[in-house]
Amino acid sequence: MKVSFKLNGRSVKWDCEANESLRDALRRKGITSVRNGCDGEGSCGLCAVILDGRPVNSCQILALQAEGCELATVEQQSRERKLSIVQRALVDASCVQCGYCTPAVALAVQDLLERSKDPSEEEIRDALSGTLCRCTGYEQFYAAVRIASKRLTDPGYADPAGPEFRKDLRHVGKDREKVDAAALALGEKAFVEDRVEAGACHLAMLRSPHAHAWIKSIDTAEAEAMSGVVEVLTYLNCPGAVYTTAGQGFPEPSPYDQRMFSKKLRHVGDRVAAVLAESPEEAAAALKAIKVEYEVLKPVLSIAQAKAAGAPVVHSGAVSYVVGEAPAGTSVEGDGRDDPIIYQFPLHADPHHNLAASVADGIGDIEKGFAEADVVIERKYKGNRVQCTPMEPHVVYAKIDSGRLVIHASTQVPWHLRRIVATAVGISENKVRVIKERVGGGFGAKQDIVLEDVVGYLAWKTGRSVFWRYSREEEFVASRTRHVMEVTVKLGAKRDGTLTAILMRLDADTGPYGQHCLTVPMNAISKSLPLLLCDNARFEVKSYYTNLSPAGAYQGYGAPKGSFALQTALAELAAELGLDQIDMIEKNRVRSGARIEILKSLGEGRPGAAVTLGECGLGEMLDRGMKAFAWRGPRPESSDRDWRLGRGAVIIQQGSGLPGLDSANAELRLLRDGTVLMLSGGADLGTGLDTLTSKAAAEILGLEMGDVAVISGDTDITPFDKGAYASSGTFFSGNAAVRAAEDLRDKIIATAALILGEDPADLKIAHRGMVKGKKGEISLARLAHMSTQGEGHGELVGFGNFKTEHAAFPYGAHFVQVAVNTRTGEVRLDRYHAYQDCGTPINPALAIGQIYGGVLKAIGHSLYEEMLYDDNGRCINANFLDYKIPTINEIPKDFHVELVPVADEVGPFGGKSVSEIALNGAAPAISIAIHDAVGAWLREWPFTSERVLRAMGKL
Amino acid sequence: MNGIVDYTRPSSLAEALEQKAANPGAAWLAGGTGILAGDSRPRPAALIDVGRLLPRAIRMADGELLMGAGASFQDIADCDLVPASLREAALTMVNRNTRNRATIGGNLGANKSCASLIPLLLVLDAKLIVEGGKKTRLGAAEWLADRSGLVLEAAIASDPGRRSSYLRWARSSCDLSVLTVAVSCIVTSAGLSSLRIAMGGLASHARRFGELEALFEGMALPPREAIEAASAPLFNPIDDLRASAAFKRLRAATLLADAMHAAAGSALAASSPAATPGVRQ
C-alpha cells in the first residue's frame, strides 16, 4: 500500500506492507537515527519520532498509520550536519557515551523545550521518561537541558566549566568534546547495523527449548529446500573445533568447552540450528520447518544442585590439558557423545562433577586469627543473575572481500575476536579483518564472541554477506550475564574492631559454559579483600556449571558481589561490636604506604606479589562523605511514620588492567599538513577512549584536539590491543597512545634538528604545531612535507607499546541514605554520593558521567534487577517489560559524584581507571543503610520490597 | 510485525462498523500501544484503524465530563476538566512517548488487569457512549463484560462532594502496574457513604469489590491497620514474576488502606496520616 506523509518537512510517498512498523520503514529508507532496543515493547524509546508534534515510539505505529501526518526525526534538527542547540548541549554536557540513545534524547528534549522554555526537573524527568540509557545514569541530562534552554535566548551561553585538573597541561584534566559525540548526536551511520549492504543474507537461530537435552535427531531437509534459504547449519555440518567465547588474553584461563553447535544442549536458548536466508522472513519461516527430537535430561538449576552428589553432569566429554595434568582424583574420560573439554592449564577443575574451576589461597594462619578474636561472625550473601542490557544488542555483519573475511563488529575485543573466529572457522588470522564499529554499549557482554563465530563461518563458507542481530530476548538468554555468587564471609575481630582473620568462601554459577569461570569469581576476591589489612586471610573459590543462562563478564567483573559480601559483613561485625561502621572501616582499611600482603595470593593466573601502596585517597574520600552526610551528627529522621531513614557507607576498589598479562599498542602518523592520525588498538565502547588517545597526541605534540583524528580497533590498520576489559582502557591503551606520541615527538625533534642544524636538546615542541629552537623554528606541516619528499628521511611515525608490572588501584567511598517503608518494604534511595579516585581525570565530565552510569546500573541490580527462571530453567522475564532497568525516574534525589584524584606514577598523565569500580558500592551501601533504617540485614540482592519485608519478619 | 495482512482506514464510523460487521475477527486500532506491542507477538490478521474517527475532545456537557475515546493519556493528564485522581492515574503510565499514543478507548478495549484508567472509571460510575453495540449508553462495568461495539466517549457525571483517589504498586516507575486501587466516597459526619472500591491485579480484570464496599460503608474511616487486617483475607492474587501471592495480598491491603485514607481526606484521617499521591477533591 502507498502511504504519503511529510518527513522532516519534505513530502514522501512510500510503498509499505500492512505489517510494517513505522520504525522499520524509516530504517529501510535510510533514517539511521531511529534505533531499536526493545523489539517493539515500547520500553526503550530509541525509535522515537515526533509525530504531529508529539514524541512517540515508532515501533508501535504501522507505517500506514502515518498517512497525512507530519513526521520529524533527529535528522531535521541538523541540516547540513550542523548540531542543533539541543544536540550541541547534549555534547557539551558530556551526555553522549555510546550514543545509541542520543538521537532519541535529542528529540525528547526538543519537544520539551517547545512546551516549556525553562523546564523544571520534574518536567525534564517526564520528558525523558520514555528513553532508556544504560551508560550515563541520566544525571548530566539535566545540565544539557539547562544549557539548551539558556541558549534559546542566549545562543552564546557557555555553562561554567566543571572541575579541572593538572593546570600544567593544556588538554588533559579539562573537558574537551568527545571525538565521536557530534556524529552520534546527529544520528549518522556509526553502528554495525548501519553498514549492512543491499543483498546481505540474514541469519536466524533455532534455540533449545530445554535446559538440558541431547538432540536425538534433527531433520533440516524441508528447511533447506525453502525459498531464499542459503544454508542450514547444525552440529552435523559445523566445524569441530572447541573453544571458549571469552575474549581474554591467550592462553585463556577459561576452558575450551563450546563447539559452534553441539549435540548436547545445555541451556534454554542454546544453539540448535542456524538458517541463513536472503530475508529475515525466509530465515524465520525455515526455522519452523526444522524437525528436532530431543532426549530431555534433568537440568542443574542452582549451585546446590550442581554440587550435590549424583548431580546431572553438564559436560561429560573427555577432559584434556594443553599444559599440566588433571587434578588427582578427577576423571578425564568422556562419555563418547559429548564434546571434549580442553583446559589451557589446570584450574583445579573437575568438570564431570560440574566443577569448572576452583582456587584457594591465603596468608597467615586464619585458625590462629579466629582463635585470637573476641568476636567471630559468619554470614552468607547471595547476588543473583543480572544482565548487562546494552541498548544495542549483540550484532555483527560479515562479508568476503578480496578473498578475506571482513567482520564489522560491535565488540570490546577486536583482536581476540579475530583469533577466536579464525580458530572456529579453521582459517589463519591473516584471512580475517575485524573492524570495530561504534559500540552501543558493551559493559562486558561484548567481551565474548557470541555470534561472530557462526556468522564468520557462514560468510566464509557461502561467500555471502551475513547479518545477524540479537533480539532482546536473545540478549537475555544467549548473551552473557553476571554470575550468581554465594559468598560466605567469616570475620574475627578484637573488641576495638581490629580484624584478626578473614575467610571468604565463594561459590559461583558459570552457567552452561566456562567463559570467565575462574577469573570473574576470583575478581570478587581480588578487588575486595585487599581493601582490608589483616594478617590472616584466606579465600576459597569454586565455579560450577549449571543449565542456566551463560555467565560471563559484566562491568565490575565479579567485584560488586565480593564487595557486597565483605563490606556488608564488616558492617555486621561493627554492629556486633557496637562500633560505628566507618570507625570499623577506618580501623582496618588500606592506606598510603601500606604493604598489601594478600596480593601475593591474588595473581591473575600467575604468582602474585605483595605491593607497597603509594598514595591512597580513601581517607580524604571518607572525610568528604562524612561531612556531606553529617555522619557524626544526629541521625536523620523521617517526618512520616511509615518511613524510616538509614545511612550506609562503603569503601571500594578496582584495578587498571592486568599487569604482566596484557599489553596495548598505538601508532601516530604525522600527516602532510601537520595534523596527525592516531591509530589506536583500543576499543572505545562509548567510554571516551578515542578522546583520551586523541588528547595524548594533542597534549604532547602541542596541537588542538581537532588536529588529531583517531582510528581504533581495526585489526588491519591499527596495532594490537588486548581490548576493552578489566578497566584497562585508560591505563593500557592510553599509555600506549602516550608512548606513541612521545616517540613521534622524539622523531620530530631529531628530524627538525637536522633541518635546522641545531642540537636536539635545544628544540621544543610549541603550540600550535611548531618546533622551536634557539636559532630557528619549523612547523610540523613543513617538517612532514620535507620528511616525505625524495630528500627526506621518510614518513614520521611514532609507535608506542605499553605493558607493566605496576598495579594501579582506583579507590572510592560511596555513601547512601535510604528511606524504607516499614509497611510495604519499599526502599527509596534519597541520597547517593560517590567519591572516587581515578588518578588524573583525563576528561573530567566524561569520567563523572561514567561513574553516574556505573552507579545507576548497580542501583538497579541492588533494588530490582534479577533474571528469573521457572522450574525448567526457562528465563521468564527476558524482555524490558518484565526485567526493569533504571529510568531517569530511578535516580536518587541527591545524586552526586566527586573526583578525588591521586595521581598514579605510571598511568597516562597520572590517570587510572574509572568506570568499573563505580558498580562496587551500591549493593553493600544500600544493604547497610536498610539495616540502619529498620534493623534488618538484607543478604541477597536485589533488595525487593518483598525481601525487605521478609527480612523484617513481616511476611 | 507478525500476522497483519489487512489494514483498513475507514472514512466514517458507519464504514468502520460495516467493516467490523463483515469481518468480526478484525480488531480496532487507535493508538496501537497495546495491540502493536512486541515485534514477535501474534497480531490480528485484520486491523480497522479508527484512530482518526474517534472523538478526542475532553469537554463538559449537561453536567457531565465527556472524554473522547480517542483522547490520549497525555490529553487526560493535560486537561484541567478531568478529576485530579484520573489525571494522576493517566500519569502512572510513566512513559511519555506511550502516553502520547495510548487512548482511553484502548485502555477499555484491552481491559487488562493492570489497566490504569478502568478502576477509576468504575468508581466514578462512568457511562460509556457506544456505537454498534447492544446499547448506546451503559455503565463501564456492563460494557466491559462483553465489550461489544465501539466506545466513542466516556461520561462522568458531576457528583459534588464525592472524593476519589487512585494508587498503584509497581516494582519501578516504568513497570506495568502490579496492583491498582481506586476509591471514591462521600464523607459525611457519620462516616463513609456511597463507598466504591475497584482494584486491579488481583484477577484477570480490574473490578469493583462490593464485599469491601459493604464492609466499610457507613463506618467512620477505620485506621489503616484495621483496613489492612479486614481486607487482606479477601484478596486471592497469584504468584508471578513480579511478586508472590503473599506479598501481593499484603501490598493490596496497604494500597487499599492508603487509598481510602487519601480519598476520605486528612480531616478524618488525622490520627493516621497517609502520604499518598493522587488525591483530589
PDB file of C-alpha atoms in Angstrom, chain B residues 43-230:
ATOM      1  CA  ARG B  43      -1.338  -9.938  15.827  1.00  0.00           C
ATOM      2  CA  PRO B  44      -4.856  -9.937  14.464  1.00  0.00           C
ATOM      3  CA  ALA B  45      -4.862 -10.606  10.745  1.00  0.00           C
ATOM      4  CA  ALA B  46      -7.040  -7.562  10.141  1.00  0.00           C
ATOM      5  CA  LEU B  47      -6.995  -4.134  11.742  1.00  0.00           C
ATOM      6  CA  ILE B  48      -9.538  -1.367  11.343  1.00  0.00           C
ATOM      7  CA  ASP B  49      -7.872   1.946  12.048  1.00  0.00           C
ATOM      8  CA  VAL B  50     -10.330   4.211  13.824  1.00  0.00           C
ATOM      9  CA  GLY B  51      -7.680   6.474  15.267  1.00  0.00           C
ATOM     10  CA  ARG B  52      -8.931   9.498  13.359  1.00  0.00           C
ATOM     11  CA  LEU B  53     -12.598   8.716  13.708  1.00  0.00           C
ATOM     12  CA  LEU B  54     -12.822   8.544  17.462  1.00  0.00           C
ATOM     13  CA  PRO B  55     -13.630  11.753  19.282  1.00  0.00           C
ATOM     14  CA  ARG B  56     -10.583  13.132  21.021  1.00  0.00           C
ATOM     15  CA  ALA B  57     -12.020  16.127  22.761  1.00  0.00           C
ATOM     16  CA  ILE B  58     -12.480  16.335  26.510  1.00  0.00           C
ATOM     17  CA  ARG B  59     -15.371  18.629  27.366  1.00  0.00           C
ATOM     18  CA  MET B  60     -18.213  19.411  29.769  1.00  0.00           C
ATOM     19  CA  ALA B  61     -21.761  18.987  28.551  1.00  0.00           C
ATOM     20  CA  ASP B  62     -25.011  18.835  30.522  1.00  0.00           C
ATOM     21  CA  GLY B  63     -23.219  18.444  33.817  1.00  0.00           C
ATOM     22  CA  GLU B  64     -21.077  15.624  32.568  1.00  0.00           C
ATOM     23  CA  LEU B  65     -17.437  15.336  31.746  1.00  0.00           C
ATOM     24  CA  LEU B  66     -17.182  13.769  28.305  1.00  0.00           C
ATOM     25  CA  MET B  67     -13.858  12.262  27.313  1.00  0.00           C
ATOM     26  CA  GLY B  68     -13.420  11.156  23.726  1.00  0.00           C
ATOM     27  CA  ALA B  69     -12.294   7.564  23.366  1.00  0.00           C
ATOM     28  CA  GLY B  70      -9.506   8.821  21.123  1.00  0.00           C
ATOM     29  CA  ALA B  71      -8.149  11.117  23.822  1.00  0.00           C
ATOM     30  CA  SER B  72      -4.654  10.067  24.725  1.00  0.00           C
ATOM     31  CA  PHE B  73      -3.383   9.544  28.228  1.00  0.00           C
ATOM     32  CA  GLN B  74      -1.425  12.750  27.765  1.00  0.00           C
ATOM     33  CA  ASP B  75      -4.608  14.576  26.752  1.00  0.00           C
ATOM     34  CA  ILE B  76      -6.169  13.417  30.008  1.00  0.00           C
ATOM     35  CA  ALA B  77      -3.151  14.444  32.039  1.00  0.00           C
ATOM     36  CA  ASP B  78      -3.120  17.874  30.450  1.00  0.00           C
ATOM     37  CA  CYS B  79      -6.823  18.678  30.841  1.00  0.00           C
ATOM     38  CA  ASP B  80      -7.956  20.697  33.845  1.00  0.00           C
ATOM     39  CA  LEU B  81     -11.524  19.484  33.436  1.00  0.00           C
ATOM     40  CA  VAL B  82     -10.549  15.948  34.354  1.00  0.00           C
ATOM     41  CA  PRO B  83     -10.657  14.953  38.040  1.00  0.00           C
ATOM     42  CA  ALA B  84      -7.177  15.067  39.502  1.00  0.00           C
ATOM     43  CA  SER B  85      -7.244  11.418  40.511  1.00  0.00           C
ATOM     44  CA  LEU B  86      -7.939  10.421  36.905  1.00  0.00           C
ATOM     45  CA  ARG B  87      -5.197  12.697  35.619  1.00  0.00           C
ATOM     46  CA  GLU B  88      -2.764  11.158  38.025  1.00  0.00           C
ATOM     47  CA  ALA B  89      -3.890   7.697  37.012  1.00  0.00           C
ATOM     48  CA  ALA B  90      -3.048   8.636  33.428  1.00  0.00           C
ATOM     49  CA  LEU B  91       0.366   9.760  34.599  1.00  0.00           C
ATOM     50  CA  THR B  92       1.066   6.372  36.136  1.00  0.00           C
ATOM     51  CA  MET B  93       1.708   5.378  32.558  1.00  0.00           C
ATOM     52  CA  VAL B  94       5.058   6.986  33.183  1.00  0.00           C
ATOM     53  CA  ASN B  95       6.492   6.683  29.673  1.00  0.00           C
ATOM     54  CA  ARG B  96       5.574   9.931  27.949  1.00  0.00           C
ATOM     55  CA  ASN B  97       6.046   8.534  24.446  1.00  0.00           C
ATOM     56  CA  THR B  98       3.467   5.885  25.238  1.00  0.00           C
ATOM     57  CA  ARG B  99       1.138   8.367  26.917  1.00  0.00           C
ATOM     58  CA  ASN B 100       1.119  10.340  23.693  1.00  0.00           C
ATOM     59  CA  ARG B 101      -0.379   7.376  21.820  1.00  0.00           C
ATOM     60  CA  ALA B 102      -2.330   5.298  24.306  1.00  0.00           C
ATOM     61  CA  THR B 103      -6.041   6.142  24.373  1.00  0.00           C
ATOM     62  CA  ILE B 104      -8.964   5.807  26.743  1.00  0.00           C
ATOM     63  CA  GLY B 105     -10.663   3.573  24.210  1.00  0.00           C
ATOM     64  CA  GLY B 106      -7.641   1.315  24.012  1.00  0.00           C
ATOM     65  CA  ASN B 107      -7.420   1.045  27.782  1.00  0.00           C
ATOM     66  CA  LEU B 108     -11.054  -0.006  27.936  1.00  0.00           C
ATOM     67  CA  GLY B 109     -10.877  -2.296  24.928  1.00  0.00           C
ATOM     68  CA  ALA B 110      -7.830  -4.183  26.184  1.00  0.00           C
ATOM     69  CA  ASN B 111      -9.394  -4.484  29.665  1.00  0.00           C
ATOM     70  CA  LYS B 112      -6.162  -5.692  31.218  1.00  0.00           C
ATOM     71  CA  SER B 113      -5.832  -6.439  34.861  1.00  0.00           C
ATOM     72  CA  CYS B 114      -3.285  -3.671  35.222  1.00  0.00           C
ATOM     73  CA  ALA B 115      -5.319  -1.089  33.241  1.00  0.00           C
ATOM     74  CA  SER B 116      -4.543   2.372  34.521  1.00  0.00           C
ATOM     75  CA  LEU B 117      -7.891   4.057  33.984  1.00  0.00           C
ATOM     76  CA  ILE B 118     -10.502   1.350  34.426  1.00  0.00           C
ATOM     77  CA  PRO B 119     -10.520   1.229  38.239  1.00  0.00           C
ATOM     78  CA  LEU B 120     -11.241   4.938  38.415  1.00  0.00           C
ATOM     79  CA  LEU B 121     -13.856   4.810  35.669  1.00  0.00           C
ATOM     80  CA  LEU B 122     -15.555   2.119  37.719  1.00  0.00           C
ATOM     81  CA  VAL B 123     -15.591   4.022  40.982  1.00  0.00           C
ATOM     82  CA  LEU B 124     -16.601   7.270  39.293  1.00  0.00           C
ATOM     83  CA  ASP B 125     -19.519   5.364  37.783  1.00  0.00           C
ATOM     84  CA  ALA B 126     -18.523   6.314  34.256  1.00  0.00           C
ATOM     85  CA  LYS B 127     -21.003   5.714  31.447  1.00  0.00           C
ATOM     86  CA  LEU B 128     -19.790   4.780  28.019  1.00  0.00           C
ATOM     87  CA  ILE B 129     -21.295   6.078  24.802  1.00  0.00           C
ATOM     88  CA  VAL B 130     -21.080   3.239  22.346  1.00  0.00           C
ATOM     89  CA  GLU B 131     -21.736   2.855  18.628  1.00  0.00           C
ATOM     90  CA  GLY B 132     -22.660  -0.513  17.178  1.00  0.00           C
ATOM     91  CA  GLY B 133     -23.193  -2.271  20.480  1.00  0.00           C
ATOM     92  CA  LYS B 134     -26.220  -3.583  22.320  1.00  0.00           C
ATOM     93  CA  LYS B 135     -26.806  -0.229  23.979  1.00  0.00           C
ATOM     94  CA  THR B 136     -25.676   3.261  23.120  1.00  0.00           C
ATOM     95  CA  ARG B 137     -25.093   4.308  26.740  1.00  0.00           C
ATOM     96  CA  LEU B 138     -24.176   1.951  29.511  1.00  0.00           C
ATOM     97  CA  GLY B 139     -22.045   1.658  32.590  1.00  0.00           C
ATOM     98  CA  ALA B 140     -18.367   0.877  32.205  1.00  0.00           C
ATOM     99  CA  ALA B 141     -18.673  -2.403  34.120  1.00  0.00           C
ATOM    100  CA  GLU B 142     -21.551  -3.520  31.949  1.00  0.00           C
ATOM    101  CA  TRP B 143     -19.696  -2.725  28.733  1.00  0.00           C
ATOM    102  CA  LEU B 144     -16.524  -4.410  29.934  1.00  0.00           C
ATOM    103  CA  ALA B 145     -18.482  -7.602  30.469  1.00  0.00           C
ATOM    104  CA  ASP B 146     -18.747  -8.191  26.715  1.00  0.00           C
ATOM    105  CA  ARG B 147     -17.082  -5.198  25.033  1.00  0.00           C
ATOM    106  CA  SER B 148     -19.394  -5.138  22.062  1.00  0.00           C
ATOM    107  CA  GLY B 149     -19.445  -2.088  19.832  1.00  0.00           C
ATOM    108  CA  LEU B 150     -17.051   0.795  19.618  1.00  0.00           C
ATOM    109  CA  VAL B 151     -16.716   3.141  22.576  1.00  0.00           C
ATOM    110  CA  LEU B 152     -16.880   6.764  21.477  1.00  0.00           C
ATOM    111  CA  GLU B 153     -16.844   8.597  24.757  1.00  0.00           C
ATOM    112  CA  ALA B 154     -16.697   8.083  28.480  1.00  0.00           C
ATOM    113  CA  ALA B 155     -19.010  10.245  30.578  1.00  0.00           C
ATOM    114  CA  ILE B 156     -18.569  11.086  34.228  1.00  0.00           C
ATOM    115  CA  ALA B 157     -21.425  12.884  35.907  1.00  0.00           C
ATOM    116  CA  SER B 158     -20.706  15.711  38.280  1.00  0.00           C
ATOM    117  CA  ASP B 159     -21.032  14.380  41.799  1.00  0.00           C
ATOM    118  CA  PRO B 160     -20.388  17.202  44.230  1.00  0.00           C
ATOM    119  CA  GLY B 161     -18.855  16.030  47.437  1.00  0.00           C
ATOM    120  CA  ARG B 162     -17.517  12.767  46.040  1.00  0.00           C
ATOM    121  CA  ARG B 163     -13.848  12.299  46.660  1.00  0.00           C
ATOM    122  CA  SER B 164     -11.673   9.896  44.788  1.00  0.00           C
ATOM    123  CA  SER B 165      -8.180   8.505  44.901  1.00  0.00           C
ATOM    124  CA  TYR B 166      -6.029   6.185  42.882  1.00  0.00           C
ATOM    125  CA  LEU B 167      -2.868   4.322  43.830  1.00  0.00           C
ATOM    126  CA  ARG B 168      -0.823   1.621  42.257  1.00  0.00           C
ATOM    127  CA  TRP B 169       2.146  -0.559  43.057  1.00  0.00           C
ATOM    128  CA  ALA B 170       4.849  -1.435  40.559  1.00  0.00           C
ATOM    129  CA  ARG B 171       8.414  -2.597  41.017  1.00  0.00           C
ATOM    130  CA  SER B 172       9.822   0.508  39.365  1.00  0.00           C
ATOM    131  CA  SER B 173       8.470   3.663  37.794  1.00  0.00           C
ATOM    132  CA  CYS B 174       8.070   2.352  34.258  1.00  0.00           C
ATOM    133  CA  ASP B 175       6.963  -1.137  35.219  1.00  0.00           C
ATOM    134  CA  LEU B 176       3.462  -2.318  34.489  1.00  0.00           C
ATOM    135  CA  SER B 177       1.207  -1.814  37.447  1.00  0.00           C
ATOM    136  CA  VAL B 178       1.084  -4.949  39.549  1.00  0.00           C
ATOM    137  CA  LEU B 179      -1.719  -3.719  41.769  1.00  0.00           C
ATOM    138  CA  THR B 180      -4.114  -0.822  41.322  1.00  0.00           C
ATOM    139  CA  VAL B 181      -6.783   0.557  43.582  1.00  0.00           C
ATOM    140  CA  ALA B 182      -9.325   3.296  43.092  1.00  0.00           C
ATOM    141  CA  VAL B 183     -11.640   4.527  45.814  1.00  0.00           C
ATOM    142  CA  SER B 184     -14.426   7.038  45.730  1.00  0.00           C
ATOM    143  CA  CYS B 185     -16.766   8.028  48.512  1.00  0.00           C
ATOM    144  CA  ILE B 186     -18.738  10.819  50.083  1.00  0.00           C
ATOM    145  CA  VAL B 187     -17.584  11.733  53.520  1.00  0.00           C
ATOM    146  CA  THR B 188     -20.280  12.711  55.951  1.00  0.00           C
ATOM    147  CA  SER B 189     -20.210  13.322  59.639  1.00  0.00           C
ATOM    148  CA  ALA B 190     -21.484   9.795  60.023  1.00  0.00           C
ATOM    149  CA  GLY B 191     -18.668   8.304  58.055  1.00  0.00           C
ATOM    150  CA  LEU B 192     -18.072   6.918  54.605  1.00  0.00           C
ATOM    151  CA  SER B 193     -21.018   6.996  52.311  1.00  0.00           C
ATOM    152  CA  SER B 194     -21.576   5.610  48.840  1.00  0.00           C
ATOM    153  CA  LEU B 195     -18.184   3.969  49.043  1.00  0.00           C
ATOM    154  CA  ARG B 196     -16.877   2.439  45.848  1.00  0.00           C
ATOM    155  CA  ILE B 197     -13.709   0.374  45.578  1.00  0.00           C
ATOM    156  CA  ALA B 198     -12.185  -1.072  42.434  1.00  0.00           C
ATOM    157  CA  MET B 199      -8.928  -2.934  42.223  1.00  0.00           C
ATOM    158  CA  GLY B 200      -6.727  -4.418  39.548  1.00  0.00           C
ATOM    159  CA  GLY B 201      -4.022  -7.029  39.651  1.00  0.00           C
ATOM    160  CA  LEU B 202      -5.986  -9.454  41.762  1.00  0.00           C
ATOM    161  CA  ALA B 203      -7.789 -11.226  38.933  1.00  0.00           C
ATOM    162  CA  SER B 204      -7.769 -11.245  35.151  1.00  0.00           C
ATOM    163  CA  HIS B 205      -9.537  -7.875  35.040  1.00  0.00           C
ATOM    164  CA  ALA B 206      -9.917  -4.915  37.345  1.00  0.00           C
ATOM    165  CA  ARG B 207     -13.284  -4.974  39.111  1.00  0.00           C
ATOM    166  CA  ARG B 208     -15.390  -3.422  41.813  1.00  0.00           C
ATOM    167  CA  PHE B 209     -15.026  -5.074  45.237  1.00  0.00           C
ATOM    168  CA  GLY B 210     -18.574  -4.995  46.565  1.00  0.00           C
ATOM    169  CA  GLU B 211     -17.624  -7.063  49.562  1.00  0.00           C
ATOM    170  CA  LEU B 212     -15.120  -4.460  50.656  1.00  0.00           C
ATOM    171  CA  GLU B 213     -17.525  -1.625  49.986  1.00  0.00           C
ATOM    172  CA  ALA B 214     -20.125  -3.318  52.159  1.00  0.00           C
ATOM    173  CA  LEU B 215     -17.566  -3.921  54.855  1.00  0.00           C
ATOM    174  CA  PHE B 216     -16.735  -0.247  55.290  1.00  0.00           C
ATOM    175  CA  GLU B 217     -19.913   1.509  54.082  1.00  0.00           C
ATOM    176  CA  GLY B 218     -21.314   3.850  56.673  1.00  0.00           C
ATOM    177  CA  MET B 219     -18.381   3.444  59.000  1.00  0.00           C
ATOM    178  CA  ALA B 220     -16.133   6.165  60.238  1.00  0.00           C
ATOM    179  CA  LEU B 221     -12.894   5.858  58.411  1.00  0.00           C
ATOM    180  CA  PRO B 222     -11.071   2.980  60.123  1.00  0.00           C
ATOM    181  CA  PRO B 223      -7.382   3.191  60.957  1.00  0.00           C
ATOM    182  CA  ARG B 224      -5.199   1.872  58.174  1.00  0.00           C
ATOM    183  CA  GLU B 225      -4.194  -1.151  60.216  1.00  0.00           C
ATOM    184  CA  ALA B 226      -7.840  -2.106  60.583  1.00  0.00           C
ATOM    185  CA  ILE B 227      -8.487  -1.750  56.870  1.00  0.00           C
ATOM    186  CA  GLU B 228      -5.451  -3.885  56.104  1.00  0.00           C
ATOM    187  CA  ALA B 229      -6.450  -6.581  58.546  1.00  0.00           C
ATOM    188  CA  ALA B 230     -10.020  -6.695  57.297  1.00  0.00           C
TER     189      ALA B 230
END
